[in-house]
Coordinates of C-alpha atoms in Angstrom, one line a residue:
M154 CA 26.1 18.5 -24.8
D155 CA 26.2 16.4 -21.6
G156 CA 28.0 19.1 -19.7
A157 CA 25.4 21.6 -20.6
A158 CA 22.5 19.4 -19.8
E159 CA 23.5 18.7 -16.2
P160 CA 23.6 22.4 -15.0
E161 CA 20.3 23.0 -16.8
A162 CA 18.7 20.0 -15.0
H163 CA 20.0 21.3 -11.6
T164 CA 18.7 24.8 -12.3
L165 CA 15.2 23.5 -13.2
V166 CA 15.0 21.3 -10.1
K167 CA 16.1 24.1 -7.8
R168 CA 13.6 26.4 -9.5
G169 CA 10.8 23.8 -8.9
A170 CA 11.8 23.4 -5.3
G171 CA 12.2 27.0 -4.4
G172 CA 10.3 29.0 -6.9
G173 CA 6.8 28.8 -8.0
G174 CA 5.4 28.3 -4.5
S175 CA 3.0 31.2 -4.9
A176 CA 1.6 29.6 -8.0
R177 CA 0.8 26.4 -6.2
Q178 CA -1.2 27.5 -3.2
G179 CA -4.3 25.8 -4.4
N180 CA -2.9 22.3 -4.7
W181 CA -6.1 20.4 -4.1
S182 CA -7.9 20.6 -7.4
G183 CA -11.3 18.9 -7.9
S184 CA -9.8 16.3 -10.4
L185 CA -7.0 15.5 -7.9
I186 CA -9.4 14.9 -5.1
V187 CA -11.8 12.8 -7.2
A188 CA -8.9 10.7 -8.7
S189 CA -7.5 10.0 -5.2
L190 CA -10.8 9.1 -3.6
T191 CA -12.1 7.0 -6.5
G192 CA -8.8 5.3 -7.0
A193 CA -8.5 4.4 -3.3
F194 CA -12.2 3.4 -2.9
G195 CA -11.9 0.7 -5.6
S196 CA -8.4 -0.4 -4.5
S197 CA -7.0 0.0 -1.0
F198 CA -10.5 0.1 0.5
L199 CA -11.1 -3.4 -0.9
Y200 CA -7.8 -4.6 0.6
G201 CA -8.8 -3.4 4.1
Y202 CA -12.4 -4.7 3.6
N203 CA -11.1 -8.2 2.7
L204 CA -8.8 -8.3 5.7
S205 CA -11.7 -8.0 8.2
V206 CA -14.7 -9.4 6.3
V207 CA -14.0 -13.1 7.0
N208 CA -13.9 -12.6 10.8
A209 CA -17.7 -12.2 11.5
P210 CA -19.0 -15.1 9.4
A211 CA -16.2 -17.5 10.3
G212 CA -18.5 -19.8 12.3
Y213 CA -21.1 -19.9 9.5
I214 CA -18.5 -20.5 6.8
K215 CA -17.0 -23.4 8.7
K216 CA -20.5 -24.9 9.1
F217 CA -21.0 -24.5 5.3
Y218 CA -17.8 -26.3 4.7
N219 CA -18.8 -29.2 7.0
E220 CA -22.3 -29.5 5.5
T221 CA -20.9 -29.5 2.0
W222 CA -18.3 -32.1 2.9
E223 CA -21.0 -34.3 4.5
R224 CA -23.3 -34.0 1.5
R225 CA -20.5 -35.0 -0.9
Y226 CA -18.9 -37.8 1.1
G227 CA -21.6 -39.0 3.5
F228 CA -19.7 -38.1 6.7
S229 CA -18.7 -35.0 8.6
V230 CA -15.2 -33.5 8.0
D231 CA -12.8 -34.0 10.9
E232 CA -11.7 -31.1 12.9
G233 CA -8.1 -31.1 11.6
T234 CA -9.3 -31.0 7.9
L235 CA -11.8 -28.2 8.7
T236 CA -9.1 -26.1 10.4
L237 CA -6.9 -26.7 7.4
L238 CA -9.6 -25.6 5.0
W239 CA -10.3 -22.5 7.0
S240 CA -6.6 -21.6 7.3
I241 CA -6.2 -22.0 3.5
T242 CA -9.3 -19.7 3.0
V243 CA -7.8 -17.0 5.1
S244 CA -4.1 -17.2 4.2
I245 CA -4.5 -17.8 0.4
F246 CA -5.4 -14.1 0.1
A247 CA -1.7 -13.4 0.7
I248 CA -0.7 -15.8 -2.0
G249 CA -2.9 -14.0 -4.4
G250 CA -1.4 -10.7 -3.3
L251 CA 2.1 -12.0 -4.0
V252 CA 1.0 -13.0 -7.5
G253 CA -0.5 -9.6 -8.1
A254 CA 2.7 -7.8 -6.8
I255 CA 4.8 -9.9 -9.2
I256 CA 2.8 -9.2 -12.3
V257 CA 2.1 -5.5 -11.7
T258 CA 5.3 -4.2 -13.3
P259 CA 4.6 -5.2 -16.9
I260 CA 0.9 -4.3 -16.5
V261 CA 1.5 -0.7 -15.4
K262 CA 4.2 -0.3 -18.0
F263 CA 1.9 -1.4 -20.9
F264 CA -1.5 -0.1 -19.7
G265 CA -0.4 2.8 -17.5
R266 CA -1.3 3.5 -13.8
K267 CA -4.9 4.6 -14.2
C268 CA -5.9 1.9 -16.7
T269 CA -4.3 -0.7 -14.5
L270 CA -6.6 0.3 -11.7
V271 CA -9.6 0.2 -13.9
L272 CA -8.8 -3.2 -15.5
N273 CA -7.9 -4.6 -12.1
N274 CA -11.6 -4.5 -11.3
V275 CA -12.1 -7.6 -13.5
F276 CA -10.4 -9.6 -10.7
A277 CA -12.5 -7.9 -8.0
V278 CA -15.8 -8.6 -9.7
A279 CA -14.9 -12.2 -10.6
A280 CA -13.9 -12.8 -7.0
A281 CA -17.0 -11.2 -5.6
L282 CA -19.3 -13.4 -7.8
L283 CA -17.4 -16.6 -7.0
M284 CA -17.5 -15.9 -3.2
S285 CA -21.1 -14.7 -3.0
L286 CA -22.5 -17.5 -5.1
S287 CA -20.5 -20.3 -3.3
L288 CA -23.3 -21.0 -0.8
L289 CA -25.9 -21.2 -3.5
A290 CA -23.7 -23.5 -5.6
G291 CA -22.7 -25.6 -2.6
S292 CA -19.0 -25.3 -3.4
F293 CA -16.5 -24.1 -0.9
E294 CA -13.9 -24.3 -3.6
M295 CA -15.5 -21.2 -5.2
L296 CA -15.0 -19.3 -2.0
I297 CA -11.3 -20.3 -1.8
L298 CA -10.7 -19.5 -5.5
G299 CA -12.5 -16.1 -5.0
R300 CA -10.1 -15.3 -2.1
I301 CA -7.0 -16.0 -4.1
I302 CA -8.4 -13.9 -7.1
M303 CA -9.2 -11.1 -4.6
G304 CA -5.7 -11.3 -3.4
V305 CA -4.4 -10.8 -6.9
D306 CA -6.6 -7.7 -7.1
A307 CA -5.1 -6.4 -3.8
G308 CA -1.5 -7.1 -4.9
I309 CA -1.9 -5.1 -8.1
S310 CA -3.8 -2.2 -6.5
L311 CA -1.4 -1.8 -3.5
S312 CA 1.3 -1.1 -6.0
A313 CA -0.5 0.7 -8.8
L314 CA -2.5 3.1 -6.5
P315 CA 0.5 4.5 -4.6
M316 CA 2.4 4.8 -7.9
Y317 CA -0.5 6.7 -9.5
L318 CA -1.0 9.0 -6.4
S319 CA 2.7 9.9 -6.2
E320 CA 2.8 10.8 -9.8
I321 CA -0.3 13.0 -10.0
S322 CA 0.3 15.0 -6.9
P323 CA 2.4 18.2 -6.4
K324 CA 5.4 17.6 -4.2
E325 CA 3.9 20.0 -1.6
I326 CA 1.1 17.6 -0.8
R327 CA 2.5 14.3 -2.0
G328 CA 2.6 12.8 1.5
S329 CA -0.9 13.8 2.4
L330 CA -2.3 12.4 -0.9
G331 CA -0.2 9.3 -0.5
Q332 CA -1.8 8.7 2.9
V333 CA -5.2 8.3 1.2
T334 CA -4.1 4.7 0.5
A335 CA -3.7 4.0 4.3
I336 CA -6.9 5.9 5.2
F337 CA -9.0 3.8 2.9
I338 CA -7.4 0.6 4.1
C339 CA -8.6 1.6 7.6
I340 CA -12.0 2.6 6.3
G341 CA -12.3 -0.8 4.5
V342 CA -11.4 -2.7 7.7
F343 CA -14.0 -0.7 9.7
T344 CA -16.7 -1.2 7.0
G345 CA -16.1 -5.0 7.1
Q346 CA -16.6 -4.9 10.9
V347 CA -19.8 -2.9 10.5
L348 CA -21.4 -5.0 7.8
G349 CA -20.5 -8.1 9.7
L350 CA -22.7 -7.1 12.7
P351 CA -25.7 -9.5 13.3
E352 CA -28.2 -6.8 12.4
I353 CA -26.7 -6.5 8.9
F354 CA -25.0 -9.4 7.1
G355 CA -23.5 -11.2 10.1
Q356 CA -26.2 -14.0 9.9
E357 CA -26.1 -17.5 8.6
S358 CA -28.3 -16.8 5.6
R359 CA -26.7 -13.4 4.8
W360 CA -23.0 -13.9 4.9
P361 CA -22.6 -14.3 1.1
F362 CA -23.8 -10.6 0.8
L363 CA -20.6 -9.6 2.7
F364 CA -18.6 -10.8 -0.3
G365 CA -21.1 -9.6 -2.9
A366 CA -20.7 -6.1 -1.6
I367 CA -17.2 -6.0 -3.1
I368 CA -18.8 -5.3 -6.5
V369 CA -20.1 -1.8 -5.4
P370 CA -16.7 0.0 -5.0
S371 CA -15.4 -1.7 -8.1
L372 CA -18.3 -0.5 -10.2
I373 CA -18.0 3.0 -8.8
Q374 CA -14.3 3.1 -9.8
V375 CA -15.0 1.7 -13.3
V376 CA -17.7 4.4 -13.9
I377 CA -15.7 7.4 -12.7
L378 CA -11.9 6.8 -13.1
P379 CA -11.9 6.5 -16.9
F380 CA -13.0 10.1 -17.2
L381 CA -9.9 11.3 -15.2
P382 CA -6.4 11.8 -16.7
E383 CA -3.6 9.2 -16.7
S384 CA -0.5 10.0 -14.7
P385 CA 1.2 13.0 -16.5
R386 CA 4.6 11.7 -15.6
Y387 CA 3.8 8.4 -17.3
L388 CA 2.4 10.2 -20.3
L389 CA 5.5 12.4 -20.7
L390 CA 8.4 10.1 -19.7
E391 CA 7.1 6.7 -20.9
K392 CA 4.6 7.5 -23.6
H393 CA 6.4 10.7 -24.7
N394 CA 3.1 12.5 -25.3
R395 CA 3.7 16.0 -24.2
S396 CA 0.3 17.3 -25.3
K397 CA -1.7 14.8 -23.1
A398 CA 0.8 15.3 -20.2
E399 CA 0.2 19.0 -20.2
K400 CA -3.6 18.5 -20.2
A401 CA -3.3 16.0 -17.3
F402 CA -1.2 18.5 -15.3
Q403 CA -3.7 21.2 -16.0
R404 CA -6.6 19.2 -14.7
F405 CA -4.8 17.8 -11.7
L406 CA -3.2 21.2 -10.7
G407 CA -6.2 23.3 -11.6
K408 CA -4.3 25.9 -13.6
D409 CA -3.5 26.6 -17.3
D410 CA 0.3 27.3 -17.1
V411 CA 2.0 24.0 -16.3
S412 CA 5.3 24.8 -18.1
Q413 CA 7.2 24.7 -14.8
E414 CA 5.9 21.2 -14.0
I415 CA 6.7 19.9 -17.5
E416 CA 10.2 21.3 -17.2
E417 CA 10.7 19.7 -13.8
V418 CA 9.8 16.3 -15.2
L419 CA 12.0 16.8 -18.2
A420 CA 14.9 17.9 -16.0
E421 CA 14.6 14.6 -14.1
S422 CA 14.6 12.8 -17.4
R423 CA 17.8 14.6 -18.6
A424 CA 19.4 13.9 -15.2
Q425 CA 18.7 10.2 -15.6
R426 CA 20.0 10.2 -19.2
N427 CA 17.4 7.5 -19.9
T428 CA 13.8 6.8 -19.2
K429 CA 13.8 3.1 -20.2
L430 CA 12.2 1.1 -17.5
V431 CA 14.6 -1.1 -15.5
S432 CA 13.8 -4.6 -14.5
V433 CA 13.9 -5.9 -10.9
V434 CA 17.2 -7.6 -11.5
Q435 CA 18.7 -4.4 -13.0
L436 CA 17.4 -2.4 -10.1
L437 CA 18.9 -4.7 -7.5
R438 CA 22.2 -4.5 -9.3
T439 CA 22.2 -0.7 -9.5
R440 CA 24.6 0.6 -6.9
A441 CA 23.1 4.1 -6.9
V442 CA 19.8 2.8 -5.3
R443 CA 21.0 0.1 -2.9
W444 CA 20.1 2.0 0.3
Q445 CA 16.8 3.0 -1.2
I446 CA 15.9 -0.6 -1.9
L447 CA 17.1 -1.7 1.6
T448 CA 15.0 1.1 3.2
V449 CA 11.9 0.0 1.3
V450 CA 12.4 -3.7 2.2
I451 CA 12.9 -2.8 5.9
T452 CA 9.9 -0.5 6.1
M453 CA 7.6 -2.9 4.3
G454 CA 8.9 -5.8 6.4
C455 CA 8.3 -3.9 9.6
Y456 CA 4.8 -2.9 8.3
Q457 CA 3.8 -6.5 8.4
L458 CA 5.9 -7.9 11.2
C459 CA 5.3 -5.2 13.8
G460 CA 2.6 -7.1 15.6
L461 CA -0.8 -5.8 14.5
N462 CA -2.0 -9.3 13.6
A463 CA -1.2 -10.3 17.2
I464 CA -3.3 -7.4 18.5
W465 CA -6.3 -8.6 16.5
Y466 CA -5.8 -12.1 17.8
Y467 CA -5.9 -11.0 21.5
T468 CA -8.6 -8.4 21.2
N469 CA -11.7 -10.6 21.8
N470 CA -10.0 -12.3 24.7
I471 CA -9.0 -9.1 26.4
F472 CA -12.4 -7.6 26.0
S473 CA -13.9 -10.7 27.5
E474 CA -11.5 -10.6 30.4
S475 CA -12.5 -7.0 31.2
G476 CA -16.1 -8.1 31.8
I477 CA -17.6 -7.3 28.5
N478 CA -20.4 -9.7 27.4
R479 CA -19.5 -11.9 24.4
E480 CA -22.6 -10.7 22.6
T481 CA -21.4 -7.1 23.0
I482 CA -17.8 -7.7 21.9
P483 CA -18.5 -7.3 18.1
Y484 CA -19.8 -3.8 18.8
V485 CA -16.9 -2.9 21.1
T486 CA -14.5 -4.2 18.5
L487 CA -15.8 -1.4 16.2
S488 CA -13.7 1.0 18.4
T489 CA -10.5 -0.5 17.0
G490 CA -11.6 0.2 13.5
G491 CA -12.7 3.7 14.4
V492 CA -9.3 4.4 16.1
E493 CA -7.5 3.1 13.0
T494 CA -9.4 5.4 10.7
L495 CA -9.1 8.5 12.9
A496 CA -5.3 7.9 13.4
A497 CA -4.8 7.5 9.6
V498 CA -6.7 10.7 8.9
F499 CA -4.6 12.5 11.5
S500 CA -1.5 11.3 9.9
G501 CA -2.7 12.5 6.5
L502 CA -3.3 16.0 8.0
V503 CA 0.0 16.4 9.7
I504 CA 2.4 14.5 7.4
E505 CA 3.4 17.6 5.3
R506 CA 4.0 19.6 8.5
L507 CA 5.9 17.0 10.6
G508 CA 7.5 15.0 7.8
R509 CA 7.9 11.3 7.2
R510 CA 10.7 10.6 9.6
P511 CA 9.1 11.8 12.8
L512 CA 5.8 9.9 12.1
L513 CA 7.6 6.7 11.2
I514 CA 10.1 6.7 14.0
G515 CA 7.6 8.1 16.5
G516 CA 5.0 5.5 15.5
F517 CA 7.4 2.6 16.0
G518 CA 8.7 4.2 19.3
L519 CA 5.2 4.5 20.7
M520 CA 4.4 0.9 19.7
I521 CA 7.5 -0.3 21.6
V522 CA 6.3 1.4 24.8
F523 CA 2.7 0.1 24.6
F524 CA 3.8 -3.4 23.7
A525 CA 5.9 -3.5 26.9
V526 CA 3.1 -2.2 29.0
L527 CA 0.7 -4.6 27.3
T528 CA 3.0 -7.5 28.1
V529 CA 3.0 -6.6 31.8
S530 CA -0.7 -6.0 32.0
L531 CA -1.6 -9.3 30.2
T532 CA 0.8 -11.3 32.4
L533 CA -0.6 -9.8 35.7
Q534 CA -4.2 -9.2 34.7
N535 CA -5.6 -12.0 36.9
T536 CA -4.0 -10.4 40.0
V537 CA -5.3 -6.9 39.7
H538 CA -8.9 -6.2 38.7
W539 CA -8.3 -3.0 36.7
L540 CA -5.4 -4.3 34.5
P541 CA -7.8 -5.6 31.7
Y542 CA -8.8 -2.0 31.1
L543 CA -5.2 -1.0 30.8
S544 CA -4.8 -3.8 28.3
I545 CA -7.7 -2.4 26.3
F546 CA -6.1 1.1 26.3
C547 CA -2.8 -0.4 25.2
I548 CA -4.5 -2.2 22.3
L549 CA -6.1 1.0 21.1
A550 CA -2.9 2.9 21.6
I551 CA -0.8 0.4 19.6
I552 CA -3.4 0.6 16.7
A553 CA -3.3 4.4 16.7
S554 CA 0.6 4.4 16.9
F555 CA 0.7 2.1 13.9
C556 CA -1.7 4.1 11.8
I557 CA -0.1 7.5 12.4
G558 CA 3.1 6.4 10.6
P559 CA 4.1 2.7 10.0
G560 CA 0.6 2.0 8.6
G561 CA 0.7 4.2 5.5
I562 CA 4.1 5.9 5.0
P563 CA 5.9 2.8 3.6
F564 CA 3.6 3.1 0.5
V565 CA 4.4 6.8 0.3
L566 CA 8.2 6.2 0.6
T567 CA 8.2 3.6 -2.1
G568 CA 6.8 6.1 -4.5
E569 CA 9.3 8.8 -3.4
L570 CA 12.6 7.1 -3.2
F571 CA 12.8 6.0 -6.8
Q572 CA 12.7 7.9 -10.1
Q573 CA 10.3 7.3 -12.9
S574 CA 12.1 4.5 -14.7
Q575 CA 12.7 2.6 -11.5
R576 CA 9.4 3.0 -9.8
P577 CA 7.5 -0.1 -11.2
A578 CA 10.3 -2.4 -10.3
A579 CA 10.6 -0.8 -6.9
F580 CA 6.9 -1.4 -6.2
M581 CA 7.2 -5.0 -7.3
I582 CA 10.0 -5.5 -4.7
A583 CA 8.0 -3.7 -2.0
G584 CA 4.8 -5.7 -2.8
T585 CA 6.7 -9.0 -2.8
V586 CA 8.2 -8.2 0.6
N587 CA 4.8 -7.0 1.9
W588 CA 2.9 -10.2 0.9
L589 CA 5.7 -12.6 1.9
C590 CA 5.8 -11.1 5.3
N591 CA 2.0 -11.1 5.5
F592 CA 2.0 -14.9 4.7
A593 CA 4.9 -15.5 7.2
V594 CA 3.0 -13.8 10.0
G595 CA -0.1 -15.9 9.3
L596 CA 1.9 -19.1 9.2
L597 CA 4.3 -18.5 12.2
F598 CA 2.3 -16.4 14.6
P599 CA 0.3 -19.3 16.1
F600 CA 3.5 -21.1 17.0
I601 CA 5.1 -17.9 18.4
Q602 CA 1.9 -17.3 20.5
A603 CA 1.8 -20.9 21.7
G604 CA 5.5 -20.9 22.7
L605 CA 5.7 -17.4 24.3
Q606 CA 2.1 -16.7 25.3
T607 CA 1.8 -13.0 26.3
Y608 CA 5.5 -12.5 26.0
C609 CA 5.1 -12.8 22.2
F610 CA 4.6 -9.0 22.1
L611 CA 8.2 -8.5 23.1
V612 CA 9.2 -10.1 19.8
F613 CA 7.2 -7.5 18.0
A614 CA 8.6 -4.7 20.2
G615 CA 12.1 -5.9 19.0
V616 CA 11.0 -5.6 15.4
C617 CA 9.7 -2.1 16.0
F618 CA 12.9 -1.1 17.7
A619 CA 15.0 -2.4 14.8
G620 CA 12.9 -0.6 12.3
A621 CA 13.0 2.7 14.2
A622 CA 16.8 2.5 14.7
Y623 CA 17.4 1.9 11.0
L624 CA 15.1 4.7 9.9
F625 CA 16.7 7.1 12.5
F626 CA 20.2 6.6 11.1
V627 CA 19.5 6.1 7.4
L628 CA 16.2 7.7 6.2
P629 CA 16.5 11.3 5.0
E630 CA 13.4 13.6 5.2
T631 CA 11.6 13.5 1.9
K632 CA 9.0 16.2 2.7
N633 CA 8.5 18.8 0.0
K634 CA 11.4 17.5 -2.1
T635 CA 11.5 16.6 -5.8
F636 CA 12.3 13.0 -6.8
H637 CA 15.7 14.2 -8.1
E638 CA 16.6 15.9 -4.7
I639 CA 15.6 12.7 -2.8
S640 CA 17.9 10.7 -5.1
Q641 CA 20.7 13.2 -4.4
A642 CA 20.2 12.8 -0.6
F643 CA 21.2 9.1 -0.9
A644 CA 24.2 9.7 -3.2
K645 CA 26.8 9.9 -0.4
R646 CA 25.4 6.8 1.5
N647 CA 25.4 4.8 -1.8
K648 CA 29.1 5.9 -2.3
V649 CA 28.5 7.1 -5.9
T650 CA 29.4 10.3 -7.6
L651 CA 26.6 12.8 -8.3
E652 CA 26.8 11.9 -12.0
M653 CA 26.4 8.2 -11.3
Q654 CA 23.5 8.9 -9.0
E655 CA 21.7 10.9 -11.7
M656 CA 22.2 8.2 -14.3
N657 CA 20.8 5.4 -12.1
H658 CA 21.3 2.9 -15.0
Y659 CA 23.9 0.7 -16.4
P660 CA 26.5 2.5 -18.5
G661 CA 25.6 0.2 -21.4
E662 CA 22.0 1.4 -21.3
R663 CA 23.0 5.1 -21.3
K664 CA 21.8 7.3 -24.2
P665 CA 23.5 10.4 -25.2
S666 CA 21.9 13.6 -23.9
E667 CA 21.5 15.0 -27.4
E668 CA 19.4 12.0 -28.4
Q669 CA 17.4 12.2 -25.2
E670 CA 16.6 15.9 -25.8
S671 CA 15.7 15.3 -29.4
N672 CA 13.2 12.7 -28.4
F673 CA 11.3 15.2 -26.3
S674 CA 11.5 18.1 -28.7
S675 CA 10.6 16.4 -32.0
P676 CA 6.9 16.3 -32.5
V677 CA 5.3 14.3 -35.2
D678 CA 2.9 15.8 -37.6
N679 CA -0.3 15.5 -35.5
G680 CA 1.3 17.2 -32.5
E681 CA -0.1 14.5 -30.1
T682 CA 2.7 12.1 -29.7
L683 CA 6.5 12.4 -29.5
K684 CA 9.2 10.2 -30.9
R685 CA 9.8 7.1 -28.6
I686 CA 13.0 6.8 -26.8
V687 CA 13.1 3.1 -26.4

């Protein structure tokens, strides 16, 4: 039966890639749009928001720390301790994110993608209450604890959301839908900047409201998302519930006949021979996905190490050097958030036309150019009066270059390069790399900046060059391809036979194709669930 199953799988995959195009012209159904927007608003939006929300009230929060310390111990906190407390407050968000990335795999396996996003709001609401009530309670520990819990929320959502979006979207718009994650990160950063203005919550008595506002996106997601379907691929391949999977496909695709989509997913399952989820250790030891893992690690590493944190560090100083009043700088800084958002939206609009490779490689390439120009302009800006304006342009150009490709596509690729049974473990690896690099940048950048001054940007240009070179030689284009076809594209580089590439598991875990087929074709009496494979 194995010999007959393989040709059938290839036939179905080819039919899904080439045929049926006319049936899928209207890819953007109402349920698909609502699911992506609601999922992102309560997830990646909050990640972006929490990246920027601590900047505006930093002075007031430090004052709160000092007053609390003096009230408890009878003397003011020394400068070194205050700096340490503030550094912990900012950087512990990444530690929470790492915890979230590590625990996400068993959570999405047990609860599913959609339910994980909904339940994750427990962390967001708890964090919001702790941080917003810290001033009233006179406890800076509540603020620090809230930051780490908020980090856990971000770590889970940045894995569960791209996973959910990649599994509910048709392959024709998978890239555009995946970019929703990056777009809402940018919108979150911009919202944090706006709400932090002095006219809104950027005042000493109002800064707790900046953290209390986190509850709003969470509640909106909790109210709307439960009424939308779970990932149909999760329902079919992991829960083996064909009836619910068909209904989910029908709602997300906006059509009644979803037999072709069901057959594509089943073809992938038969090609894999097994849908039992693999662990991180198993995935790392699987020869057939070694280059996929390396690609995700490098893209996620470059995502954090390409220098955007350095840009934010220099922004206020560069704006001040160009003659902008310090009182006006917070308003001018809004331009960076606006450019971020517009560039991310542009990327979402063109990704299915241009592809992933050109946007990633082109984004890193442009960053290299503008980092070099920025290094020269910062080094010589005291000698030529118009150079600070060139520096401002370079800052905005670097932000835009990052957002059109490197800022969002790594999340899309992680969902595309792995098949169903490997995806949770792959996102755990990607999330771990993401948050470790985030923490490393926060820890090491002050030393890099102190040692190299404006030349620190050359280090980041080197990171961008290494990332672009690797992607140019290794990454195949994944636009408009099924997950099965993407796996086949890596088969030669992984030096495995086509059969090994399709198995993607240990031989000891392989199930006979006959048993696999019977599990999908044997309904129980109520017609709702199918016999479990595992």
